[in-house]
Coordinates of C-alpha atoms in Angstrom, one line a residue:
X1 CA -18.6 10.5 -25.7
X2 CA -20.2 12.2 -22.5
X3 CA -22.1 14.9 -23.7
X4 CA -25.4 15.4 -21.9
X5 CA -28.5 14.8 -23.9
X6 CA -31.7 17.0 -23.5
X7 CA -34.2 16.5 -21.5
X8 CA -37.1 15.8 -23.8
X9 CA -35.3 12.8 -25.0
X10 CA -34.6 11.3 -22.0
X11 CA -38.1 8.9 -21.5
X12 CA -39.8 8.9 -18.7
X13 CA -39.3 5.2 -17.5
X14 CA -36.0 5.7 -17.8
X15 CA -36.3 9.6 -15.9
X16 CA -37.9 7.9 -13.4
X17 CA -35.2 4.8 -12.6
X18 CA -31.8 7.0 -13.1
X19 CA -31.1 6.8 -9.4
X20 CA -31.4 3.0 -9.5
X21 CA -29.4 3.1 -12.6
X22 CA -26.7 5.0 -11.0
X23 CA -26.4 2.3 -8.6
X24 CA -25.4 -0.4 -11.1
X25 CA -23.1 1.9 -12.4
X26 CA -21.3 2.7 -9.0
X27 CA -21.4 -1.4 -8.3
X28 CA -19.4 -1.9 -11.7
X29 CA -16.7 1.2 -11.3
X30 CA -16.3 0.1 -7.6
X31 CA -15.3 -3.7 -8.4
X32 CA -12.8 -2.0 -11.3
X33 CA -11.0 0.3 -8.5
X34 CA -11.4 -1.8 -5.5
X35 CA -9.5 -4.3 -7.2
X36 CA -6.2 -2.5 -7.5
X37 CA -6.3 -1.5 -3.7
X38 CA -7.2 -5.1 -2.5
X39 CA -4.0 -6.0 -4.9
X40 CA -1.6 -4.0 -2.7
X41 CA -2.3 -5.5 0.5
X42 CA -2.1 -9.0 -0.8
X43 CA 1.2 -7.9 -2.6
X44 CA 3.4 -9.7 0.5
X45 CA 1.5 -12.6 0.4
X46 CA 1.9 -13.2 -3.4
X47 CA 5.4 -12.6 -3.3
X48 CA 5.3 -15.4 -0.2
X49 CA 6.7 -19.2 -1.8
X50 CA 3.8 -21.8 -2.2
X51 CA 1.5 -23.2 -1.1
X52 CA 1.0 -20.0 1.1
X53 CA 1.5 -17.5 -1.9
X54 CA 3.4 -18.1 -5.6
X55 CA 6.9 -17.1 -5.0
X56 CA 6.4 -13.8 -6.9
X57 CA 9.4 -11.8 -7.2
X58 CA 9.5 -8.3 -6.5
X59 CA 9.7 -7.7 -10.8
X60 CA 7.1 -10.1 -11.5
X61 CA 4.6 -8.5 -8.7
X62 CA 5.3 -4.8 -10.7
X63 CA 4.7 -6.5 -14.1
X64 CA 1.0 -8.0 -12.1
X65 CA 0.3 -4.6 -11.0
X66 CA 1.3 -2.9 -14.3
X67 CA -0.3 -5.3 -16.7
X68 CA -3.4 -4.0 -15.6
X69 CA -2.4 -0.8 -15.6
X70 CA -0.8 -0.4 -19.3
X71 CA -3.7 -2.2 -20.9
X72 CA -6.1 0.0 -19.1
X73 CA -4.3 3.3 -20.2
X74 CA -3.5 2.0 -23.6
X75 CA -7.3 1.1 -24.2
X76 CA -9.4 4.4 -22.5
X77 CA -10.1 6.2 -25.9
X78 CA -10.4 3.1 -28.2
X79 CA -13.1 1.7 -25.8
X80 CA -15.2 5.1 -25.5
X81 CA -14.8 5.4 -29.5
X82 CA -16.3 1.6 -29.8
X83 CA -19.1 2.1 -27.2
X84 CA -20.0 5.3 -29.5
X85 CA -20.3 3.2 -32.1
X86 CA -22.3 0.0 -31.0
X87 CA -24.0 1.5 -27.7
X88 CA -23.1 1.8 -24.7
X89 CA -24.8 -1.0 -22.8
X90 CA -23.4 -3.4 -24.9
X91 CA -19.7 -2.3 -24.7
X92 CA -20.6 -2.1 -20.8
X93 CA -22.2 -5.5 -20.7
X94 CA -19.4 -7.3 -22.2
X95 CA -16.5 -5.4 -20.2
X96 CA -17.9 -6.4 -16.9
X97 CA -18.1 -10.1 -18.3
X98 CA -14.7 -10.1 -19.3
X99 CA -13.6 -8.3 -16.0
X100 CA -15.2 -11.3 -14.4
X101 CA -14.0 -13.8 -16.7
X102 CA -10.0 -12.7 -16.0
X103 CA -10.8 -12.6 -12.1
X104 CA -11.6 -16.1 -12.1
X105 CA -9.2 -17.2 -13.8
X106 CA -6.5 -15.2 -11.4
X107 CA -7.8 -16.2 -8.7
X108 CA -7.1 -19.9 -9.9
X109 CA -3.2 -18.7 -11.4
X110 CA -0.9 -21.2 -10.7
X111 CA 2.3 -18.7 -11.3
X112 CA 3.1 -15.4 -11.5
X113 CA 2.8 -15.7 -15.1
X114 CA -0.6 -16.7 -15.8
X115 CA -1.3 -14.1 -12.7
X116 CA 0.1 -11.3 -15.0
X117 CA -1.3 -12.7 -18.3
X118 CA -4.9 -12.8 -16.6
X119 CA -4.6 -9.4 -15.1
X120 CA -4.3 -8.2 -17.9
X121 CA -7.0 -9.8 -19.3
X122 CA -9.1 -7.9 -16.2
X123 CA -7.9 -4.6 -17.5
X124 CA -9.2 -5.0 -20.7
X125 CA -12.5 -5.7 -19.7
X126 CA -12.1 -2.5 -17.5
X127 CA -10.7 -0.5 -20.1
X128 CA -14.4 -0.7 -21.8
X129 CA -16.7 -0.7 -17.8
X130 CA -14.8 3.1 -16.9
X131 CA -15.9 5.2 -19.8
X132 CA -19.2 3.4 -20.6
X133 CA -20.3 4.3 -17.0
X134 CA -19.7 7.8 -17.3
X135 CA -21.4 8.3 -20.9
X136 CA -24.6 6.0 -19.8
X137 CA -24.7 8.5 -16.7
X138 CA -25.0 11.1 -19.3
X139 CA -27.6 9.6 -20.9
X140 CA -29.8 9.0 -18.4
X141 CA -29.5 12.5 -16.3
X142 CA -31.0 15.6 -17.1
X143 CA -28.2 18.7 -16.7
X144 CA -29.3 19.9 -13.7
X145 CA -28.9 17.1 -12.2
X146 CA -26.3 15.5 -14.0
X147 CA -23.3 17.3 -11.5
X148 CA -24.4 15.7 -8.5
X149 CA -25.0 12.3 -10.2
X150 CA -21.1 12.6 -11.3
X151 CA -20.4 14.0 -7.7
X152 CA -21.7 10.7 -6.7
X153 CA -20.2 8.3 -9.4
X154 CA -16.9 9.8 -8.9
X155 CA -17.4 9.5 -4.7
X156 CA -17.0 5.4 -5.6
X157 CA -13.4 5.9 -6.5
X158 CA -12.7 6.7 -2.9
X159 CA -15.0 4.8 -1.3
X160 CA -13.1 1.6 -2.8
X161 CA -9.6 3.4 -1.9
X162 CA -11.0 3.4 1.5
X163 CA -12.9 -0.2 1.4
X164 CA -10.4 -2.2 -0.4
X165 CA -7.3 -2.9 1.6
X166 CA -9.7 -3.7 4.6
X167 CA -11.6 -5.9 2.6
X168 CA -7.9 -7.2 1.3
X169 CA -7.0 -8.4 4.6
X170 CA -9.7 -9.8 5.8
X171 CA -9.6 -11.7 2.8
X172 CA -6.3 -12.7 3.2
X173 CA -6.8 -13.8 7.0
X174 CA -9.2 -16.2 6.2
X175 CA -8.8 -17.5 2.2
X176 CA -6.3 -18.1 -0.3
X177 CA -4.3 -15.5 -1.7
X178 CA -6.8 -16.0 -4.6
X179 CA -10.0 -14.5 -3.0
X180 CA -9.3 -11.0 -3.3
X181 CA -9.9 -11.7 -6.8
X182 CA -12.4 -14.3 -6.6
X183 CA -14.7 -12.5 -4.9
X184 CA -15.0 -10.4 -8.0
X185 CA -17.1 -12.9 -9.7
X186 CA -20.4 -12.9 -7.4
X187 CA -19.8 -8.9 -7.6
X188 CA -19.9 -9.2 -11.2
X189 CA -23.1 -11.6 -12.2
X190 CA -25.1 -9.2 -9.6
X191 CA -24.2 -6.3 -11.6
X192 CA -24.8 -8.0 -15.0
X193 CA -28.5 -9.0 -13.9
X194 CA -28.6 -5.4 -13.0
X195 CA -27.7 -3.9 -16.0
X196 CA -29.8 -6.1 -18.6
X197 CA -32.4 -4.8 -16.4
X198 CA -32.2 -1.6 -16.0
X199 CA -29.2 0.0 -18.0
X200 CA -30.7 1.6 -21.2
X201 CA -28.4 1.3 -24.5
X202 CA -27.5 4.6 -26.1
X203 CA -24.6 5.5 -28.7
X204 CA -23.4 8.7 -30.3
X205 CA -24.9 9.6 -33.7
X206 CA -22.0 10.7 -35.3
X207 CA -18.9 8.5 -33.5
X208 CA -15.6 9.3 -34.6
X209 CA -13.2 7.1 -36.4
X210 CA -11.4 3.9 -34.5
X211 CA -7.8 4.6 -34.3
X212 CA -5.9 0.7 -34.1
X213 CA -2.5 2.0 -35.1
X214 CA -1.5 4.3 -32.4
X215 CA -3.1 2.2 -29.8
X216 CA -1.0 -0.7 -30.8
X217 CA 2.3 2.4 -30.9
X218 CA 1.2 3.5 -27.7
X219 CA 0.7 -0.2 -25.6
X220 CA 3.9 -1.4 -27.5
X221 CA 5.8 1.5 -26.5
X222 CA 4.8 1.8 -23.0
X223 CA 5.3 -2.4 -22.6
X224 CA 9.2 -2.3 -23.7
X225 CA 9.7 0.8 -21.6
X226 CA 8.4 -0.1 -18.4
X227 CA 9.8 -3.7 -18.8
X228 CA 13.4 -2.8 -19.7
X229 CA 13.2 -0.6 -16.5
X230 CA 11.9 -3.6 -14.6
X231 CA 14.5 -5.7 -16.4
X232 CA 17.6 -3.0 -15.3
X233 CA 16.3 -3.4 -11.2
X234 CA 16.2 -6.9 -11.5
X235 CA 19.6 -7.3 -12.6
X236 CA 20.6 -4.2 -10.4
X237 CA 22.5 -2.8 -14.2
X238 CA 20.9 -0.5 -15.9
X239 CA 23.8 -0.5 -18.6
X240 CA 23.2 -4.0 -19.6
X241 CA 22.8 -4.1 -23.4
X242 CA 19.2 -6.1 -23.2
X243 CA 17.9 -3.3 -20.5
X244 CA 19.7 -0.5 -22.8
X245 CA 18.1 -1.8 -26.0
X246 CA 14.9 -2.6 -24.2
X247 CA 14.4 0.8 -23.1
X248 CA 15.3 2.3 -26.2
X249 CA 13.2 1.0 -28.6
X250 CA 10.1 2.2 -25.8
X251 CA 11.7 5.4 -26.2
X252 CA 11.5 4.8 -29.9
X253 CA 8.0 3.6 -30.9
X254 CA 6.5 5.9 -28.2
X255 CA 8.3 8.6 -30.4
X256 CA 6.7 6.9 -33.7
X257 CA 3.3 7.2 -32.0
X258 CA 3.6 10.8 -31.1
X259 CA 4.4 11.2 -35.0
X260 CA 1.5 9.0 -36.2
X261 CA -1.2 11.1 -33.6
X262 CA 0.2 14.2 -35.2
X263 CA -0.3 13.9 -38.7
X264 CA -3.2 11.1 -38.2
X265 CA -6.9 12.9 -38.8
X266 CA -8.4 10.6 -36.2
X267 CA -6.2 10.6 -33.5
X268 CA -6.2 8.4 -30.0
X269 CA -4.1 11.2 -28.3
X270 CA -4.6 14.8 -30.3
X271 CA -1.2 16.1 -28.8
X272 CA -1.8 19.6 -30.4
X273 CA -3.3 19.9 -26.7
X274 CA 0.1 20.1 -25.5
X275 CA 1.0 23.3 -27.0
X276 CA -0.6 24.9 -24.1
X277 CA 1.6 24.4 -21.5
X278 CA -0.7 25.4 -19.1
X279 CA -2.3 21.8 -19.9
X280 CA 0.8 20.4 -20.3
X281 CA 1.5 21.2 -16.8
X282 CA -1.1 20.3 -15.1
X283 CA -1.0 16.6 -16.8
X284 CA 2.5 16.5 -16.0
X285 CA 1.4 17.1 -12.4
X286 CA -0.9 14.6 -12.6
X287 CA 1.1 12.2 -14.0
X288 CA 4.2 12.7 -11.4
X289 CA 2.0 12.9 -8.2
X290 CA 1.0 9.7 -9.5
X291 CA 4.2 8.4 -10.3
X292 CA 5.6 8.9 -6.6
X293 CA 3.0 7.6 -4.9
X294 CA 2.3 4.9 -6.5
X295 CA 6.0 3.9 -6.3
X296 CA 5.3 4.5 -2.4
X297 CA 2.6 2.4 -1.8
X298 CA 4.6 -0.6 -3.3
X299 CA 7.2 -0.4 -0.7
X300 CA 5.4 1.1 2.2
X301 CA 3.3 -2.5 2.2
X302 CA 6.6 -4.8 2.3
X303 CA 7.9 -2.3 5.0
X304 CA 4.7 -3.1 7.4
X305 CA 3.9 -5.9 6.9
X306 CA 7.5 -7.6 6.3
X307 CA 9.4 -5.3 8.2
X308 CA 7.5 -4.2 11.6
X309 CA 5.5 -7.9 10.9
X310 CA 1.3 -7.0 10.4
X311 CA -0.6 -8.9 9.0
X312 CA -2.3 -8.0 5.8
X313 CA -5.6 -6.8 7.6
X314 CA -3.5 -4.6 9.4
X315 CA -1.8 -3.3 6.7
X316 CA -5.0 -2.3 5.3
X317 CA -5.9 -0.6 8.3
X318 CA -2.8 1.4 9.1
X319 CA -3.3 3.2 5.2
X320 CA -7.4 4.2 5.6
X321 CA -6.0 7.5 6.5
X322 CA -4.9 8.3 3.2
X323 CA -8.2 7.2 1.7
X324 CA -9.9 9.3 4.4
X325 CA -8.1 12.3 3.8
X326 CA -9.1 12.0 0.1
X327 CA -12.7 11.6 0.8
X328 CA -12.8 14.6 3.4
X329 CA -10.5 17.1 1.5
X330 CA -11.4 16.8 -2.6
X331 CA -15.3 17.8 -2.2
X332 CA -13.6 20.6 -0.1
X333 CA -10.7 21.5 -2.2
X334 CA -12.4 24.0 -4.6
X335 CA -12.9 26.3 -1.5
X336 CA -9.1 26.5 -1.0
X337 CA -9.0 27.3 -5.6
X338 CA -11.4 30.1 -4.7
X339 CA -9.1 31.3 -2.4
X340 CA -5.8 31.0 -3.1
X341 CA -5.8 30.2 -6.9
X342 CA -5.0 26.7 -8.9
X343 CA -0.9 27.5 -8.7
X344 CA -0.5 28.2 -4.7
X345 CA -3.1 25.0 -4.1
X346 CA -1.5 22.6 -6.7
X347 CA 2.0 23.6 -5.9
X348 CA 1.6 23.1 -1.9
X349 CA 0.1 20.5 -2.5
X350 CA 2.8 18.6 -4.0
X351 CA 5.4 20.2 -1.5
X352 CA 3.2 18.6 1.0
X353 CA 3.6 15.1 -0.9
X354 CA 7.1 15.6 -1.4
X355 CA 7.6 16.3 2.4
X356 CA 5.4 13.3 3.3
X357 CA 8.0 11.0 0.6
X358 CA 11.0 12.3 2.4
X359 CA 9.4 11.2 5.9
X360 CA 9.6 7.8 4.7
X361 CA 13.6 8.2 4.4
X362 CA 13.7 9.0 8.6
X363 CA 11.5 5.7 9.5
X364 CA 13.1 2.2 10.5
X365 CA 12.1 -0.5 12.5
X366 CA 10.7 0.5 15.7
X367 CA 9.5 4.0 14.3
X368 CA 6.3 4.5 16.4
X369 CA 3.7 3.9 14.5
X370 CA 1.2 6.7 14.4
X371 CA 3.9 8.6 12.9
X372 CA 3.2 6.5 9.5
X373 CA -0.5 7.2 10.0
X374 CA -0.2 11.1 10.1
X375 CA 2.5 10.7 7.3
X376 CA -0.5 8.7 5.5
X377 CA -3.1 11.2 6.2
X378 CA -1.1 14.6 4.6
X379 CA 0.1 12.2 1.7
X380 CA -3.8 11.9 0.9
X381 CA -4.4 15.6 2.2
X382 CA -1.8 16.9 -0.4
X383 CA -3.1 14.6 -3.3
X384 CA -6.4 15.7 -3.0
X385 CA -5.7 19.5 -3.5
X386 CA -2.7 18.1 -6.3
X387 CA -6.2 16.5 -8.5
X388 CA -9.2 19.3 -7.9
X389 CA -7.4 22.1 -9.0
X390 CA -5.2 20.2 -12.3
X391 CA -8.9 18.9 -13.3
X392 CA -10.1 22.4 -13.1
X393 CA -6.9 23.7 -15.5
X394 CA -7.7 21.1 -17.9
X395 CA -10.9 21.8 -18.2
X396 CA -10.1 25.4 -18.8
X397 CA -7.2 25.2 -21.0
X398 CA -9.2 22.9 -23.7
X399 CA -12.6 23.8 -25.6
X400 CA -15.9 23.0 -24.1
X401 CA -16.9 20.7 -26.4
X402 CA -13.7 18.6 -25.7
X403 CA -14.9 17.9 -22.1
X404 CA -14.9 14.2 -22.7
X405 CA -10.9 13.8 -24.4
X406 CA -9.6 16.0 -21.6
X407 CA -10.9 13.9 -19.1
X408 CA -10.3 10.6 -20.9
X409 CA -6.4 12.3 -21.1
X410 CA -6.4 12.9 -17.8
X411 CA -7.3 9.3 -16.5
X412 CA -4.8 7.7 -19.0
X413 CA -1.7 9.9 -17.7
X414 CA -2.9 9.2 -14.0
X415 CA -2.2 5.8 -15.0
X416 CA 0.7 5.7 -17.1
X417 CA 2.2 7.8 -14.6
X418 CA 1.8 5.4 -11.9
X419 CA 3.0 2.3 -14.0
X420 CA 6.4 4.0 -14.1
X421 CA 6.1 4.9 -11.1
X422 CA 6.1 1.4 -10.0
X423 CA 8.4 0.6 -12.8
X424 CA 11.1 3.2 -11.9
X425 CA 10.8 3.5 -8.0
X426 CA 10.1 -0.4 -8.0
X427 CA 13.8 -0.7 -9.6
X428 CA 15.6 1.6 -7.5
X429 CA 14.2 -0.2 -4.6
X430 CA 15.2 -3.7 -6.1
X431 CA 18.7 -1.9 -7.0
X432 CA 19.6 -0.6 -3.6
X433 CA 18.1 -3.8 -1.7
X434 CA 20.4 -6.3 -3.9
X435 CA 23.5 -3.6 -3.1
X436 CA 22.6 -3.7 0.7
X437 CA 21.8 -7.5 0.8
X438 CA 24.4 -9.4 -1.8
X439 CA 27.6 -9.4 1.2
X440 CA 25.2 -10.9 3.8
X441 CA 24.7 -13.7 1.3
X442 CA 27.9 -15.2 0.4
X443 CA 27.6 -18.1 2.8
X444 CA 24.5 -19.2 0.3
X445 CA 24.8 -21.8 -2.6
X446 CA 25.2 -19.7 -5.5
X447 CA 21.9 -20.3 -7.2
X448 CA 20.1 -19.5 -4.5
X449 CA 22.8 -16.3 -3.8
X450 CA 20.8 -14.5 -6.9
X451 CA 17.4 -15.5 -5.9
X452 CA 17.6 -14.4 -2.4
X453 CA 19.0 -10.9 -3.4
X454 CA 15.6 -10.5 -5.8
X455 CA 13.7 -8.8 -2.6
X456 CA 13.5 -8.8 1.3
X457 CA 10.6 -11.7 0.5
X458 CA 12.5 -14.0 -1.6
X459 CA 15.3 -13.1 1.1
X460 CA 13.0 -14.3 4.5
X461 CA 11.6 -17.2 2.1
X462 CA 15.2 -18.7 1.9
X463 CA 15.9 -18.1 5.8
X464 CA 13.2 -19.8 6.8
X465 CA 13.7 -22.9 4.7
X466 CA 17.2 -22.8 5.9
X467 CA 16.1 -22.9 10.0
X468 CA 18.3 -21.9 12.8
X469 CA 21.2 -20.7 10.2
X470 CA 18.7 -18.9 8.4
X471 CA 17.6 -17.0 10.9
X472 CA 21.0 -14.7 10.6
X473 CA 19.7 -13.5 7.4
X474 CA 16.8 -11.4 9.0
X475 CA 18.3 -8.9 10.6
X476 CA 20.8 -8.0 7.4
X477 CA 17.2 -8.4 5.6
X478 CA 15.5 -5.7 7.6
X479 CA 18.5 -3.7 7.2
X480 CA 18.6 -3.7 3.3
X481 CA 15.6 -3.2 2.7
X482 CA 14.8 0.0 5.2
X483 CA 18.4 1.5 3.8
X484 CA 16.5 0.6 0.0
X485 CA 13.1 1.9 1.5
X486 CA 15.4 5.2 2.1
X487 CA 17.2 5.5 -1.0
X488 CA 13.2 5.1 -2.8
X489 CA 11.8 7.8 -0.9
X490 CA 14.4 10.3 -1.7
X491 CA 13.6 9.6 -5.3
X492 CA 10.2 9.9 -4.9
X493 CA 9.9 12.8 -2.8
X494 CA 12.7 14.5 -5.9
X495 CA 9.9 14.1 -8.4
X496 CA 7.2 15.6 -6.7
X497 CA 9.4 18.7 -6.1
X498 CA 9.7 18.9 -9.7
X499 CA 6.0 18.5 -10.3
X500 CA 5.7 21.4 -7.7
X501 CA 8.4 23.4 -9.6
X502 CA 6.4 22.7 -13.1
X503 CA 2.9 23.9 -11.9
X504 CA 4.6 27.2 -9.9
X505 CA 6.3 28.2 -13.2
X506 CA 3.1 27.6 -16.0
X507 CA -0.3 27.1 -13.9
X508 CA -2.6 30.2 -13.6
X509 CA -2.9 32.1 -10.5
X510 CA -6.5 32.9 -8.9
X511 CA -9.9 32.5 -11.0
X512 CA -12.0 35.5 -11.3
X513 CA -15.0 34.8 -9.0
X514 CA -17.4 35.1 -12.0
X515 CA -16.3 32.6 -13.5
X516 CA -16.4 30.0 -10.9
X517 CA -20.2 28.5 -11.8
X518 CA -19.5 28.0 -14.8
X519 CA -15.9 25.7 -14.2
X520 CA -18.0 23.6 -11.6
X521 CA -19.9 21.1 -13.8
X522 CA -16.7 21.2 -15.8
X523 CA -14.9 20.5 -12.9
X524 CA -16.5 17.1 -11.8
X525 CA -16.3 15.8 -14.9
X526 CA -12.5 15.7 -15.3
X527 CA -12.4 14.4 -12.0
X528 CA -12.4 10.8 -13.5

C-alpha cells in the first residue's frame, strides 16, 4: 500500500509538481486531525442546554467523540486495500467528499444523536483521506526524497494539535457551536478542486484481497465494548446485567474476530505479529499512552473551562504547550534512541506521563495556573519520546516489506486505545462525580435528581434555571467534580505505569550505531 515506486516511472509533469501535490495532501490530513482537537474545546459548550449548546450529556459527548474514532480504526486497512484496488485518487476524492458531506450535516445536528450518527459518518470518509495520502505521497516521490516529504506530511498532525483548539475557540466566541464543523466544508471544496487538478491516480498491481468479515467482528466488537462501559458510568453500576451483558458479548465477538484473522488467508489484522512480544509491547505502549491521555484531555477541558470559568478560546490556549512540546521534542527524539536506547527513552517517557497524570490529582480550584501549563508541556514532552522510539521497534520487529501493515497497526491501536480511554476514564469520572454529587441533590424533583447527577454540566444547567436557590448547587458542583477529576487521574496515571513496566521488561536496549541509517526512513513512516 506505500511502497515507493522507481524513479523512471514517476513522469516528469508529475516530478516536477510533487511539492504542490504535497500541499493538497497536507490540506486534506490537516482538516481530518484538526477536527478532533477543535471537538475538545467545544466539548463544554455541547454538553451546555439549548439554544446555547444541545444538552449533551457527559456519555453522549464520549459516544460523539468515539463514533469517529471506532469507525476510523475499524476501517484503516479495508480503506488502503480498496484504494489498492480502484486507485488512489479516487478513494481519496470521494473520502474528502464524504468528510465534507458529514461536517455539514453536524454542524446543522439538532441532538446529540444525529451529532453522533454524523460523526460517524465524518470518520468514514476519513478512514479512506489518511492512508490514500500517504500511498499517493509514495507515488509521486522519488526515494531520496520521499523521507523528508513524509517528515513533512507527518509535521501536519502537530501542526493541527497545535492550531485546532485556538481555532476552536475562536470559533466558539463568535458562532454557533456548529462552526467548528462547518467550517470544514469551504476547507474541503478547496482541496477537492486541488486534487482533480493536480493529484495523479495510481493503484497497486497486485492488491490483496478485501476482508468484510473481520471488519464487521472488529467494529461490532469494539461498539458493544466501549458502549457497555459508557453504559456502566452512566448508571454509576458496573454490575448491572445490561452493562455486564453488554460488555461481554464485546469481549466475545472481539474474541471471534481474533479467531477469524487467524485462520483467515487475507487477514485485516495478521495477529501472528503478536508473537513477538517485542511488537506486542511497543503497540501496547502505544495504545496505553493513548488511552490515558486521551481520557485526560476529556476532563482537563470541563475542569477549565467549567471549573476555574475560561472561555473556550482560552481553553485552547492554556493546552498549546502540549502541542508545542510535541512539535519541538519528536523531530528530536531519535537523538535521545541513539543515546540511551528505545527501553530507557520509551520507559521514562511514560514515567514522565504517569507523573504528569498524577499532578492532575493535587490541583483544585484556585491551583495557579501556570502550574497546568508546565504539567501540559512534560505531558507532550513524555508522549513524544513514548511514539519515536515504539515506531522505531515496530519497524524493526516486522519485515521490510510489511512497512505499510505495521504502520497501518500502529495508527489503528493509537485509536482504539484512546476510545477506551475515553470510554473507561470517561466512566470513572461520571462514576465518582454522581457519588460526590447525588446527597447535594436531594432537595431536587426526582426526575431532574438523575439528570443533574449525569455531569458537573447538566449539574450548573439545572442551577441556573433554578436562580437564587440554584446557585447552592455550584459550589457542591465544583467539589464533585475536582474530587472525580482526582479519582480519574489516579487511574490514568496507574496505566501509564503499567505501559512503562511492559516496555522495561520486553523493549530492546540501545541500537547498534550501524544500523541507525538504515531504521530512519523506516522510522518516519510508522510515524503515522
Amino acid at each position: 500500500m506505500t511502497t515507493s515506486v522507481p524513479a523512471s516511472r514517476i513522469p516528469e509533469a508529475v516530478h516536477r509538481r510533487r511539492w504542490a501535490i504535497l500541499g493538497v495532501l497536507m490540506l486534506s490530513l490537516l482538516i481530518v486531525v484538526l477536527d478532533n482537537s477543535i471537538l475538545n474545546v467545544a466539548i463544554k459548550t455541547i454538553s451546555t442546554p439549548a439554544p446555547v449548546g444541545l444538552g449533551a450529556t457527559q456519555s453522549q459527548i464520549e459516544w460523539a467523540i468515539n463514533a469517529y474514532t471506532l469507525v476510523f480504526a475499524g476501517l484503516l486497512f479495508t480503506s488502503g486495500l480498496i484504494g489498492d484496488r480502484v486507485g488512489r485518487k479516487k478513494v481519496l476524492l470521494g473520502g474528502i467528499a464524504v468528510f465534507g458531506i458529514g461536517s455539514a450535516l453536524a454542524a446543522e445536528s439538532g441532538s446529540p444523536g444525529q451529532l453522533i450518527a454524523y460523526r460517524a459518518l465524518m470518520a468514514l470518509g476519513a478512514a479512506f483521506v489518511m492512508p490514500a495520502t500517504l500511498a499517493v505521497l509514495m507515488n509521486v516521490f522519488e526515494r531520496e526524497e520521499q523521507p523528508k516529504a513524509i517528515g513533512i506530511w507527518a509535521g501536519g498532525v502537530g501542526l493541527a494539535i497545535a492550531i485546532g483548539p485556538i481555532t476552536g475557540g475562536a470559533l466558539l466566541d463568535h458562532f454557533w457551536w456548529g462552526s467548528v464543523f462547518f467550517i470544514n466544508v469551504p476547507i474541503v471544496i478547496i482541496a477537492l478542486v486541488l486534487m482533480v487538478w493536480l493529484v495523479p491516480d495510481s493503484r497497486d498491481p497486485r492488491p490483496g484481497r478485501l476482508d468484510p468479515i473481520g471488519v464487521v467482528l472488529s467494529v461490532v466488537g469494539l461498539v458493544l465494548l466501549v458502549y457497555g462501559i459508557i453504559k456502566g458510568g452512566q448508571l454509576a453500576d458496573f454490575t448491572d446485567p445490561t452493562v455486564l451483558a453488554t460488555i461481554g458479548a464485546g469481549v466475545v465477538v472481539l474474541a471471534a474476530f481474533v479467531v477469524f484473522e487467524k485462520r483467515s488467508d487475507h487477514p485485516s489484522l495478521d495477529v501472528s505479529y503478536f508473537k513477538n512480544k517485542v511488537f506486542s509491547s511497543a503497540m501496547a505502549a502505544i495504545a496505553l499512552v493513548f488511552f490515558a491521555l486521551m481520557g485526560v484531555t476529556f476532563f482537563s477541558v470541563f475542569y477549565t473551562q467549567s471549573v476555574r470559568g475560561y472561555s473556550p478560546l482560552q481553553s485552547g490556549l492554556l493546552m498549546l504547550p502540549l502541542a508545542a512540546a510535541q512539535m519541538i521534542f519528536a523531530p528530536r527524539a531519535r537523538l535521545v534512541v541513539q543515546r540511551f536506547g528505545n527501553k530507557a527513552t520509551t520507559t521514562a517517557g511514560l514515567v514522565v506521563i504517569a507523573g504528569t497524570l498524577a499532578a492532575f490529582a493535587t490541583f483544585d480550584a484556585d491551583t495557579p495556573i501556570w502550574l497546568l501549563e508546565v504539567v501540559f508541556f512534560l505531558m507532550g514532552t513524555g508522549m513524544a519520546h513514548i511514539m519515536t522510539p515504539t515506531s522505531v521497534v515496530i519497524m524493526q520487529a516486522l519485515p521490510r516489506e510489511k512497512a505499510g501493515s505495521a504502520s497501518a497497526l500502529s495508527n489503528t491501536f493509537r485509536q482504539v486505545g484512546g476510545a477506551l480511554g475515553i470510554a473507561v476514564l470517561g466512566s470513572v469520572l461520571a462514576t465518582a462525580y454522581r457519588n460526590g454529587i447525588e446527597d447535594k441533590l436531594t432537595a431536587l424533583p426526582a426526575g431532574l435528581r438523575h439528570q443533574a447527577g449525569d455531569s458537573i454540566e447538566a449539574t450548573l444547567g439545572i442551577a441556573q434555571k433554578l436562580g437564587p436557590q440554584g446557585k447552592l448547587l455550584v459550589g457542591p458542583a465544583d467539589d464533585a467534580f475536582l474530587h472525580a477529576m482526582h479519582v480519574t487521574a489516579f487511574w490514568g496515571a496507574g496505566v501509564a505505569l503499567i505501559g512503562a513496566v511492559i516496555t522495561a521488561l520486553y523493549l530492546p536496549g540501545k541500537v547498534r550505531a550501524g544500523e541507525q541509517e538504515d531504521e530512519e526512513q523506516e522510522l518516519v513512516a510508522a510515524m503515522e
